[in-house]
Amino acid sequence: MLVRQTGELERSRDRGSANRRTGSKSHRALPESLLQGLQPTVCPACLFASGAAPGRRPGGEVFPQGRPAAQPRVRGGLDAPDLAPQPLTPGGGEVWLLSGSAPGHWTADRPAAAAAGAMPVGGLLPLFSSPAGGGLGGGLGGGLGCGSSRKGSGPAAFRLTEKFVLLLVFSAFITLCFGAIFFLPDSSKLLSGVLFHSNPALQPAADHKLGSGARAEDAAEGRARRREEGAPGDLAAALEDNLARIRENHERALREAKETLQKLPEEIQRDILLEKEKVAQDQLRDKAPFRGLPRVEFVPPIGVENREPADPAICEKRAKIKEMMKHAWNNYKHYAWGLNELKPISKEGHSSSLFGNIKGATIVDALDTLFIMEMKNEFQEAKAWIEKNLDFNVNAEISVFEVNIRFVGGLLSAYYLSGEEIFLKKAVELGIKLLPAFHTPSGIPWALLNMKSGIGRNWPWASGGSSILAEFGTLHLEFMHLSHLSGNPIFAEKVMNIRKVLNKLEKPEGLYPNYLNPSSGQWGQHHVSVGGLGDSFYEYLLKAWLMSDKTDLEAKKMYFDAVQAIETHLIRKSSGGLTYIAEWKGGLLEHKMGHLTCFAGGMFALGADGAPKGLAQHYLELGAEIARTCHESYNRTFMKLGPEAFRFDGGVEAIATRQNEKYYILRPEVVETYMYMWRLTHDPKYRKWAWEAVEALENHCKVNGGYSGLRDVYLLRESYDDVQQSFFLAETLKYLYLIFSDDDLLPLEHWIFNTEAHLLPIIRTDKKEAELKEK
Ligand code: DMJ
């Protein structure tokens, strides 16, 4: 379809930071609830004083990398089995657990412990000391710390028991002080909640971050409702409301903190692990529908027995095409295995920006052609590579459209043909990865997506930031199959929503513009094309109807309405009698037809059968006319291969006049149309024309290292573009092979080709119900 394949498109990468979602470092280790409980009120000292607790220095600073020195065992005190600090986090270093420091077991030996670096109560006293050391800290900390002379005023000579009593009193006092601090609500919240935001109209609905619980939310809802109902602000009620909320928060925080403090370190660690597991499970549950695939019975494919054609001449031609496939595959394997495409002249890999860092485009694109051509070893090699190497966790932008038609389509097709689960698994995995592209206000997906970050955007050149019709309109078939196979409706919902958006829009002259803005859900520039930017949207409307066993009548109507508008406004006949499809730009016609547009001959013929009354023959003939025009575009070149675009103005017909439209990149659209025309009419000219194309490919595109595109099909000598496109193996060679095969190889009554020629079976439904609906 659009600007493509040659990789020439330069993209500005104004990405947002991929780290946006990274949590703050200090919150990494503890479960949210624990943090919520501790942060506003807990003073680290209290935690130490009460036993095992996460160790942070005042002000939230955590212990430095070096662990706090191990505490010696306290004689006569709490029997702490292991006084070494315990890291609370697997990584350690941030939060430490100290055990065995309880004031109730304070002993005369305690100072030694304090001096050794542990921080029992005594260690906290300097917080209260006066510079002269005469305050509490000086009196007690100093006295106890040295255990000898008393300095300054105060009791001069206490006996040991008195000291002990005093110590107890002070301990109780300090515990009370800290307890009070601990119990007090966070003053900043109190102030902001009660004083500054007392007007209910300014109040946020509910502070979910605080985990305020159902009651606070209910209250907030009530306030909101009152506001909606126009009730005057009730200051007293609001204050009460706030206080209740604060009280509740703190009660909860307190409860959690108390519970935590009562726990043994092992219990805390176990809780952390459990909490972590729960978070992981929640994340999985969000993805639950995708986690496992429902058991879908594999239905053996119809029409994959590959008999030799009875006519030896045809048989030979078909064998030749298989040879071409071998040449293309072997060279890719030899020079570019595992990379996306092959550079057949340079004999190395070619990477296209369309796939980001996803690798193996040729392998996935070629799978079903290998299968159909019975290249069994090659198919197994490809499968093994996919099993081991196909990875979608790439931190780079991909084209949603290209990845869908080649990778999702290729994997689904391989699954339907072979029944190998790995292809299904990979297809669904990739489908999930593409879902964030739909996170736009309208649900019309972005063109480009970073599959790792889930950030999408549109091509910078697209009109007004629009998404492209042929891109978002070419997801339907694959996504319907993803839902069908995975049992998860999400894929189908996404593409059905696209249709909903389209159906709500006014169409200029019944035509679909190529550009649609995903934010506004409105059309961009009124350019209409059945070639690049528009093409496969129309193809997928028709095929959605066919693939649904003709039950998707909405798609059918959309398709035939669109074709009617196209005929009226875009299809013209040249003075030389060639029918062509022009491009429409805001009501003006550009008399140019792209190579891409040539697929439409096959489309018209394929849809003829379901055409409104009396039009079936007409559409079949229209298909034949387009096939003839496209054949002419080939025939009028020196290489006998068609240019990228040809014109019907300035005295020429079916000839490229601009240098930048003279290239041929191994595209399939013309032979694709020959394939449908052959199957639907059996007119031998289509085999003849197809064979001309084979000869031209052999004469001009075949090189030692594979097949190359050409820069100018009018030149007498080949100028190679040095790319063997993956669609050459997926489409061009497959269609050619089918033209020289019997019709019972992949019969059109059972199979739909996606726009990359990957095979999707018709999803059978209750026919009668459909017929009734149609009536
Ligand atoms: C293929 O990738 C698909 O056919 C797509 O729809 C447009 N054309 C290229 C090959 O030309």
XYZ file of C-alpha atoms in Angstrom, residues 53-703:
651
model
C 10.717 -2.286 61.914
C 11.818 -0.990 58.585
C 14.773 1.258 59.221
C 14.724 4.665 57.682
C 16.531 7.611 59.072
C 14.521 10.554 60.150
C 13.352 12.515 57.183
C 12.780 9.380 55.197
C 16.421 8.791 54.396
C 17.128 5.134 54.192
C 20.234 3.526 55.524
C 23.175 3.924 53.281
C 24.402 1.087 51.101
C 26.506 -0.290 53.889
C 24.326 -2.115 56.325
C 24.168 -0.752 59.826
C 26.670 -2.577 61.930
C 25.381 -5.817 63.344
C 24.084 -5.535 66.874
C 25.548 -7.685 69.512
C 23.236 -10.028 71.294
C 21.729 -8.288 74.340
C 22.437 -10.186 77.460
C 19.389 -10.691 79.605
C 17.300 -8.944 77.043
C 15.070 -10.091 74.286
C 16.581 -13.123 72.840
C 17.110 -11.979 69.334
C 18.127 -14.976 67.341
C 19.859 -12.946 64.724
C 20.690 -9.398 65.317
C 22.101 -8.762 61.944
C 20.035 -6.387 59.886
C 17.649 -8.083 57.505
C 17.032 -6.557 54.151
C 13.347 -6.180 53.393
C 13.865 -6.007 49.713
C 15.383 -8.649 47.549
C 17.862 -6.082 46.323
C 18.613 -5.018 49.863
C 20.297 -1.748 50.634
C 17.232 0.405 51.010
C 15.142 -0.792 53.877
C 16.515 -2.663 56.811
C 15.002 -4.598 59.581
C 16.560 -4.524 63.035
C 15.493 -7.043 65.549
C 15.809 -7.360 69.269
C 15.741 -3.745 70.436
C 12.885 -3.466 72.827
C 12.749 -0.959 75.671
C 11.111 -3.449 77.995
C 14.326 -5.363 78.021
C 16.647 -2.559 78.660
C 19.589 -3.621 80.769
C 22.717 -2.197 82.132
C 24.537 -3.680 79.243
C 22.452 -1.767 76.815
C 24.865 1.117 76.401
C 27.299 -1.258 74.871
C 24.773 -2.114 72.251
C 24.112 1.533 71.615
C 27.763 2.263 71.345
C 28.100 -0.573 68.909
C 25.906 1.271 66.540
C 22.420 -0.043 67.153
C 19.791 2.561 67.887
C 17.708 1.733 70.922
C 15.960 4.445 72.884
C 19.188 5.820 74.247
C 20.433 6.389 70.826
C 17.444 8.568 70.118
C 17.797 10.802 73.122
C 20.245 13.233 71.592
C 17.254 14.431 69.643
C 16.137 16.131 72.812
C 19.450 17.148 74.281
C 20.511 20.678 74.861
C 23.864 21.871 73.580
C 25.126 21.806 77.127
C 24.078 18.271 77.485
C 21.943 19.083 80.432
C 18.647 18.086 79.042
C 17.091 14.735 78.826
C 19.539 13.511 76.369
C 22.477 14.728 78.285
C 21.162 13.557 81.583
C 20.077 10.163 80.539
C 21.871 9.441 77.396
C 25.149 10.684 78.772
C 24.672 9.195 82.186
C 23.601 5.858 80.954
C 26.010 5.919 78.171
C 29.030 6.303 80.424
C 27.585 4.762 83.578
C 29.718 6.836 85.937
C 29.881 10.472 86.950
C 26.912 12.758 86.871
C 27.445 16.239 85.516
C 25.420 19.362 85.978
C 22.501 19.881 88.260
C 19.940 17.303 89.113
C 19.922 14.324 91.309
C 23.461 13.821 92.341
C 23.449 10.361 93.662
C 20.748 7.954 92.691
C 20.953 4.377 93.629
C 20.784 1.822 90.913
C 17.143 0.984 91.645
C 16.251 4.685 91.565
C 18.034 5.009 88.311
C 16.087 2.107 87.031
C 12.776 3.609 88.162
C 13.757 6.918 86.634
C 14.672 5.213 83.470
C 11.327 3.463 83.387
C 9.508 6.757 83.935
C 11.426 8.452 81.191
C 11.014 5.513 78.934
C 7.279 5.650 79.464
C 7.330 9.388 78.879
C 9.272 9.075 75.664
C 7.112 6.257 74.452
C 4.109 8.445 75.136
C 5.644 11.370 73.274
C 6.446 9.287 70.275
C 3.154 7.524 70.525
C 1.392 10.858 70.462
C 3.304 11.915 67.401
C 2.492 8.591 65.910
C -1.205 8.977 66.629
C -1.467 12.507 65.388
C -2.903 12.954 61.925
C -0.593 14.229 59.236
C -0.774 17.936 59.790
C -0.285 18.877 56.192
C -3.285 16.806 55.251
C -5.245 18.152 58.133
C -4.506 21.658 57.028
C -5.093 21.112 53.394
C -8.142 18.966 53.983
C -9.873 21.002 56.635
C -8.699 24.554 56.384
C -7.790 25.166 52.813
C -10.343 23.059 51.033
C -13.255 23.334 53.254
C -15.424 24.452 50.422
C -16.987 21.263 49.147
C -16.997 22.618 45.635
C -13.209 22.650 45.661
C -12.846 19.249 47.199
C -11.559 16.393 45.067
C -14.149 13.644 44.817
C -12.087 11.089 46.703
C -8.473 10.649 47.436
C -7.981 7.194 46.096
C -4.277 7.353 46.671
C -4.862 7.370 50.352
C -6.952 4.292 50.008
C -9.744 6.085 51.754
C -12.035 3.170 51.414
C -15.654 2.889 50.520
C -16.967 5.209 53.192
C -14.887 8.167 52.148
C -15.797 7.533 48.558
C -19.444 7.346 49.445
C -19.172 10.627 51.262
C -17.421 12.205 48.324
C -20.066 10.845 45.996
C -22.704 12.286 48.243
C -21.014 15.679 48.093
C -20.741 15.471 44.373
C -24.383 14.554 44.104
C -25.344 17.465 46.328
C -23.306 19.755 44.138
C -25.006 18.409 41.035
C -28.348 18.926 42.650
C -27.379 22.539 43.297
C -27.466 22.302 47.095
C -25.632 25.164 48.839
C -22.262 24.208 50.291
C -22.647 22.989 53.837
C -19.436 24.012 55.603
C -20.060 22.148 58.819
C -20.979 18.989 56.990
C -17.936 19.317 54.799
C -15.673 19.745 57.792
C -17.220 16.779 59.439
C -16.843 14.883 56.270
C -13.194 15.736 56.037
C -12.538 14.902 59.629
C -14.258 11.575 59.267
C -12.200 10.843 56.231
C -8.974 11.821 57.953
C -9.886 9.872 61.034
C -10.629 6.864 58.981
C -7.386 7.139 57.062
C -5.416 7.354 60.214
C -7.240 4.605 61.956
C -6.492 2.440 59.023
C -2.880 3.517 58.887
C -2.593 2.897 62.584
C -4.163 -0.511 62.350
C -1.812 -1.496 59.602
C 1.222 -0.108 61.400
C 0.281 -1.864 64.627
C -0.238 -5.111 62.842
C 3.056 -4.742 61.095
C 4.890 -3.949 64.323
C 3.529 -7.006 65.997
C 4.864 -9.230 63.292
C 8.105 -11.111 63.265
C 10.553 -10.171 60.559
C 9.892 -13.447 58.793
C 6.195 -12.695 58.790
C 6.793 -9.275 57.318
C 8.950 -10.751 54.652
C 6.348 -13.358 53.885
C 3.686 -10.654 53.661
C 5.802 -8.692 51.248
C 6.208 -11.722 49.095
C 2.493 -12.402 49.214
C 1.707 -8.824 48.322
C 4.104 -8.974 45.416
C 2.528 -12.142 44.220
C -0.874 -10.553 44.469
C 0.205 -7.590 42.366
C 1.628 -9.962 39.793
C -1.587 -11.934 39.798
C -3.664 -8.799 39.393
C -1.598 -7.882 36.406
C -2.132 -11.307 34.988
C -5.839 -11.165 35.724
C -6.089 -8.001 33.638
C -4.731 -10.065 30.858
C -6.561 -13.191 31.916
C -8.590 -13.593 28.778
C -5.359 -13.781 26.836
C -3.458 -15.976 29.200
C -4.420 -19.321 27.892
C -6.051 -20.150 24.666
C -9.311 -22.002 24.824
C -9.107 -25.410 23.314
C -10.127 -24.864 19.749
C -10.359 -28.100 17.887
C -8.144 -27.894 14.866
C -10.203 -28.437 11.767
C -8.159 -30.107 9.057
C -7.894 -27.651 6.213
C -9.883 -28.147 3.066
C -8.189 -28.167 -0.311
C -4.565 -28.460 0.612
C -3.901 -31.717 -1.218
C -1.558 -30.699 -3.908
C -2.088 -32.812 -6.998
C 0.020 -32.378 -10.077
C -1.915 -30.659 -12.837
C -2.917 -33.120 -15.545
C -1.473 -31.023 -18.363
C 2.343 -31.630 -18.445
C 3.009 -28.162 -19.840
C 1.192 -26.579 -16.927
C 2.898 -28.974 -14.574
C 6.254 -27.843 -15.862
C 5.400 -24.204 -15.492
C 4.253 -24.765 -11.977
C 7.463 -26.592 -11.185
C 9.368 -23.618 -12.531
C 7.574 -21.320 -10.123
C 8.468 -23.621 -7.260
C 12.081 -23.368 -8.425
C 11.797 -19.606 -8.165
C 10.567 -19.957 -4.614
C 13.534 -22.190 -3.798
C 15.952 -19.677 -5.259
C 14.420 -16.835 -3.278
C 14.270 -18.860 -0.053
C 17.710 -20.418 -0.269
C 19.387 -17.106 -0.830
C 17.489 -15.500 1.985
C 18.487 -18.395 4.187
C 22.078 -18.190 3.093
C 22.624 -14.474 3.360
C 19.962 -13.035 5.615
C 18.571 -15.801 7.783
C 16.574 -14.415 10.687
C 16.648 -10.867 9.367
C 13.660 -9.289 7.755
C 14.525 -9.297 4.085
C 17.367 -10.043 1.720
C 19.511 -7.708 -0.320
C 20.156 -10.006 -3.246
C 22.911 -7.928 -4.839
C 24.817 -7.070 -1.673
C 24.000 -10.529 -0.344
C 23.142 -9.404 3.141
C 20.119 -8.673 5.283
C 17.784 -5.786 4.645
C 15.961 -4.157 7.514
C 12.872 -2.143 6.918
C 11.655 0.325 9.500
C 8.149 -1.063 9.069
C 8.809 -3.889 11.489
C 10.730 -2.015 14.158
C 13.032 -4.578 15.681
C 10.829 -7.539 14.919
C 12.868 -9.968 12.929
C 12.148 -12.709 10.437
C 9.568 -11.007 8.174
C 10.517 -13.198 5.224
C 10.288 -16.356 7.312
C 6.792 -15.585 8.573
C 5.592 -14.182 5.258
C 6.822 -17.244 3.369
C 5.418 -19.903 5.703
C 2.193 -20.701 3.892
C 3.781 -20.561 0.438
C 6.340 -23.126 1.641
C 3.482 -25.258 2.930
C 1.439 -25.057 -0.251
C 4.441 -25.799 -2.438
C 5.221 -28.773 -0.215
C 8.642 -27.482 0.724
C 8.441 -29.447 3.936
C 11.980 -29.157 5.181
C 11.972 -25.435 4.655
C 8.645 -25.168 6.465
C 10.119 -27.043 9.432
C 13.191 -24.799 9.461
C 10.939 -21.773 9.484
C 8.846 -23.197 12.286
C 11.916 -23.964 14.373
C 13.185 -20.421 13.923
C 9.833 -18.992 14.939
C 9.642 -21.180 18.017
C 13.058 -20.073 19.151
C 13.492 -16.565 17.901
C 10.328 -14.748 16.977
C 10.096 -12.063 19.621
C 7.615 -9.225 19.825
C 9.094 -7.531 22.879
C 10.719 -4.872 20.818
C 11.361 -1.361 21.917
C 10.872 0.249 18.525
C 8.038 1.503 16.397
C 6.327 -0.812 13.995
C 3.675 -0.226 11.371
C 0.507 -1.727 12.818
C -0.831 -2.446 9.347
C 2.303 -4.139 8.021
C 2.844 -6.198 11.114
C -0.768 -7.266 11.062
C -0.978 -8.309 7.434
C 2.408 -10.021 7.313
C 3.015 -11.367 10.800
C -0.446 -11.913 12.260
C -1.755 -12.965 8.847
C 1.234 -15.203 8.146
C 1.057 -16.920 11.530
C -2.696 -17.468 11.361
C -2.407 -18.871 7.890
C 0.383 -21.235 8.925
C -1.751 -22.403 11.838
C -4.825 -23.043 9.711
C -2.790 -25.009 7.195
C -0.591 -27.032 9.526
C -2.424 -27.133 12.844
C 0.841 -26.329 14.666
C -0.089 -24.603 17.939
C 3.025 -22.454 18.003
C 1.713 -20.336 15.146
C -1.567 -19.739 16.892
C 0.171 -18.881 20.143
C 2.444 -16.381 18.445
C -0.403 -14.838 16.464
C -2.465 -14.192 19.593
C 0.557 -12.926 21.481
C 1.203 -10.456 18.706
C -2.456 -9.495 18.478
C -2.356 -8.525 22.164
C 0.747 -6.467 21.574
C -1.065 -4.511 18.886
C -4.043 -3.614 21.066
C -2.569 -0.400 22.551
C -2.660 1.057 19.040
C -6.401 1.406 19.569
C -5.995 3.696 22.575
C -7.198 6.794 20.777
C -10.257 8.906 21.528
C -12.181 7.429 18.606
C -10.751 3.926 18.740
C -9.338 4.402 15.244
C -5.855 2.955 15.705
C -2.553 4.701 15.331
C -0.443 3.828 12.314
C 2.717 3.381 14.345
C 3.157 1.694 17.666
C 5.995 1.051 20.031
C 5.034 -2.421 21.157
C 7.054 -2.189 24.321
C 5.836 1.141 25.619
C 2.415 0.891 23.978
C 2.804 4.447 22.687
C 1.322 5.113 19.288
C 1.315 7.936 16.801
C 0.594 8.598 13.166
C 2.830 9.071 10.181
C 4.163 12.605 10.360
C 3.275 13.185 6.711
C -0.379 12.172 7.055
C -2.903 14.944 6.662
C -3.554 16.647 10.004
C -2.262 13.770 12.126
C -4.685 11.355 10.501
C -4.712 7.601 10.450
C -4.804 5.996 7.012
C -7.893 4.287 5.637
C -5.986 1.387 4.074
C -4.164 0.813 7.345
C -6.876 0.880 9.968
C -9.267 -0.635 7.454
C -7.031 -3.657 6.928
C -7.151 -5.300 10.311
C -10.609 -6.776 10.177
C -9.972 -10.264 8.811
C -7.044 -11.080 11.062
C -8.662 -9.622 14.164
C -11.896 -11.544 13.606
C -9.847 -14.724 13.418
C -7.900 -13.810 16.534
C -11.168 -13.563 18.442
C -12.463 -16.715 16.841
C -9.412 -18.726 17.856
C -8.657 -17.167 21.232
C -12.248 -16.963 22.385
C -11.569 -13.366 23.365
C -13.934 -10.853 21.802
C -11.598 -7.915 22.268
C -10.040 -8.151 18.827
C -13.403 -8.285 17.092
C -14.675 -5.412 19.225
C -11.777 -3.221 18.178
C -12.344 -3.688 14.477
C -16.112 -3.530 14.717
C -15.714 -0.174 16.418
C -13.739 1.081 13.425
C -16.678 0.222 11.276
C -19.030 1.963 13.672
C -16.990 5.164 13.478
C -16.967 4.971 9.669
C -20.678 4.390 9.469
C -21.442 7.443 11.535
C -19.515 9.710 9.194
C -20.884 11.613 6.255
C -19.087 10.439 3.104
C -18.317 12.960 0.389
C -20.165 11.663 -2.698
C -20.392 8.307 -0.954
C -16.594 8.010 -1.074
C -14.207 7.215 1.763
C -11.372 9.730 2.145
C -7.951 8.231 2.825
C -7.418 10.215 6.022
C -9.266 10.041 9.298
C -8.207 11.807 12.449
C -8.217 9.359 15.388
C -8.682 12.110 17.936
C -11.598 13.947 16.400
C -13.005 10.964 14.542
C -13.378 13.251 11.499
C -12.026 12.979 7.973
C -8.777 14.674 7.062
C -8.083 15.716 3.491
C -10.654 14.538 0.972
C -8.357 12.358 -1.081
C -9.801 9.114 -2.337
C -7.858 6.249 -3.814
C -8.382 2.587 -4.616
C -4.595 2.349 -4.728
C -2.114 3.430 -2.056
C -3.727 4.723 1.172
C -7.144 3.292 0.338
C -6.825 -0.050 -1.464
C -7.159 -2.861 1.029
C -9.908 -1.121 2.990
C -12.286 -1.958 0.118
C -10.766 -5.397 -0.242
C -11.433 -6.133 3.439
C -15.055 -4.999 3.256
C -15.718 -7.567 0.567
C -13.675 -10.264 2.243
C -15.253 -9.589 5.655
C -18.566 -10.434 4.092
C -17.216 -13.549 2.341
C -15.219 -14.715 5.356
C -18.306 -14.474 7.553
C -19.949 -17.051 5.332
C -21.825 -14.134 3.823
C -23.525 -13.275 7.098
C -21.843 -9.912 7.635
C -24.383 -7.990 5.626
C -23.205 -4.657 6.897
C -19.821 -5.255 5.286
C -21.498 -6.346 2.095
C -23.562 -3.176 1.930
C -20.580 -0.986 2.715
C -18.594 -2.707 -0.007
C -21.182 -2.433 -2.765
C -22.095 1.138 -1.839
C -18.436 2.087 -1.957
C -17.871 0.342 -5.286
C -20.842 2.126 -6.751
C -19.434 5.502 -5.686
C -16.020 4.519 -7.032
C -17.523 3.610 -10.380
C -19.366 6.868 -10.586
C -16.544 9.149 -9.539
C -13.229 7.403 -10.172
C -13.510 4.836 -12.942
C -12.892 6.150 -16.430
C -12.111 4.824 -19.900
C -9.177 6.146 -21.898
C -9.565 7.170 -25.527
C -7.703 3.987 -26.398
C -10.370 1.963 -24.595
C -8.535 1.129 -21.387
C -10.582 1.213 -18.211
C -8.692 2.689 -15.286
C -9.315 3.857 -11.743
C -8.219 7.438 -11.188
C -7.550 9.204 -7.905
C -9.930 11.802 -6.490
C -8.661 14.910 -4.778
C -11.416 17.053 -3.368
C -13.557 16.511 -6.469
C -10.738 16.729 -9.037
C -9.472 13.636 -10.809
C -5.849 12.736 -11.169
C -5.690 10.367 -14.139
C -3.162 8.080 -12.681
C -3.433 4.475 -11.608
C -1.006 2.767 -9.255
C 0.373 -0.745 -9.487
C -1.298 -1.233 -6.125
C -4.672 -0.358 -7.663
C -4.390 -3.342 -9.989
C -5.562 -5.659 -7.214
C -9.036 -4.190 -7.784
C -9.593 -6.259 -10.938
C -9.549 -9.409 -8.824
C -11.670 -7.760 -6.152
C -14.427 -6.739 -8.543
C -14.496 -10.239 -10.021
C -14.503 -11.930 -6.626
C -17.411 -9.801 -5.438
C -19.425 -10.209 -8.624
C -21.286 -13.200 -7.318
C -22.917 -11.235 -4.502
C -23.544 -8.073 -6.495
C -26.938 -6.393 -6.429
C -29.347 -7.827 -8.948
C -28.228 -7.739 -12.555
C -24.749 -6.482 -11.765
C -22.831 -9.747 -11.389
C -21.737 -9.917 -15.009
C -20.959 -6.238 -14.985
C -18.534 -6.619 -12.087
C -16.889 -9.642 -13.618
C -16.332 -7.625 -16.795
C -15.067 -4.669 -14.833
C -12.525 -7.005 -13.240
C -11.484 -8.249 -16.662
C -11.074 -4.700 -17.934
C -8.873 -3.694 -15.059
C -6.810 -6.851 -15.622
C -6.360 -5.861 -19.247
C -5.298 -2.322 -18.383
C -2.780 -3.580 -15.868
C -1.476 -6.080 -18.358
C -1.000 -3.178 -20.747
C 0.974 -1.307 -18.131
C 3.370 -4.293 -18.126
C 3.334 -4.784 -21.835
C 4.291 -1.191 -22.596
C 7.582 -1.376 -20.710
C 10.880 -2.740 -21.861
C 11.165 -5.164 -18.940
C 7.559 -6.392 -19.312
C 6.999 -5.614 -15.699
C 4.735 -2.789 -14.642
C 5.737 0.572 -13.162
C 4.667 1.774 -9.736
C 2.143 4.164 -11.305
C 0.995 4.862 -14.830
C -0.953 7.704 -16.318
C -3.701 8.459 -18.733
C -2.976 12.051 -19.543
C -0.539 14.096 -21.542
C -1.062 11.857 -24.538
C -0.058 8.593 -22.840
C -2.020 5.596 -21.696
C -0.889 3.090 -19.087
C 2.650 4.475 -19.072
C 4.644 6.029 -16.273
C 5.723 9.539 -17.135
C 7.474 10.544 -13.936
C 10.835 9.122 -13.114
C 9.853 8.367 -9.541
C 6.979 6.182 -10.718
C 8.960 3.893 -12.999
C 10.165 1.344 -10.507
C 8.959 -2.197 -9.939
C 9.498 -3.763 -6.516
C 8.343 -7.349 -7.147
C 4.765 -6.386 -6.344
C 1.978 -8.949 -6.687
C -1.196 -6.969 -7.485
C -1.257 -7.658 -11.211
C -0.703 -11.411 -10.922
C -3.166 -11.401 -8.026
C -5.840 -10.138 -10.374
C -4.789 -12.708 -12.981
C -5.248 -15.427 -10.353
C -8.828 -14.415 -9.532
C -9.684 -13.900 -13.186
C -8.276 -17.322 -14.055
C -10.175 -19.042 -11.282
C -13.425 -17.258 -12.065
C -13.366 -17.361 -15.877
C -10.757 -19.931 -16.942
C -9.907 -17.663 -19.797
C -6.450 -18.982 -20.932
C -5.164 -15.464 -21.486
C -4.683 -15.110 -17.760
C -2.291 -18.054 -17.697
C -0.565 -16.599 -20.691
C -0.151 -13.215 -19.047
C 0.960 -14.833 -15.822
C 3.624 -16.752 -17.688
C 4.828 -13.536 -19.318
C 5.319 -12.157 -15.852
C 7.278 -15.263 -14.796
C 9.568 -14.854 -17.778
C 10.065 -11.179 -17.098
C 10.948 -11.907 -13.486
C 13.432 -14.536 -14.568
C 14.947 -12.313 -17.223
C 15.212 -9.104 -15.300
C 14.825 -9.610 -11.566
C 16.603 -12.874 -10.962
C 20.177 -12.469 -9.783
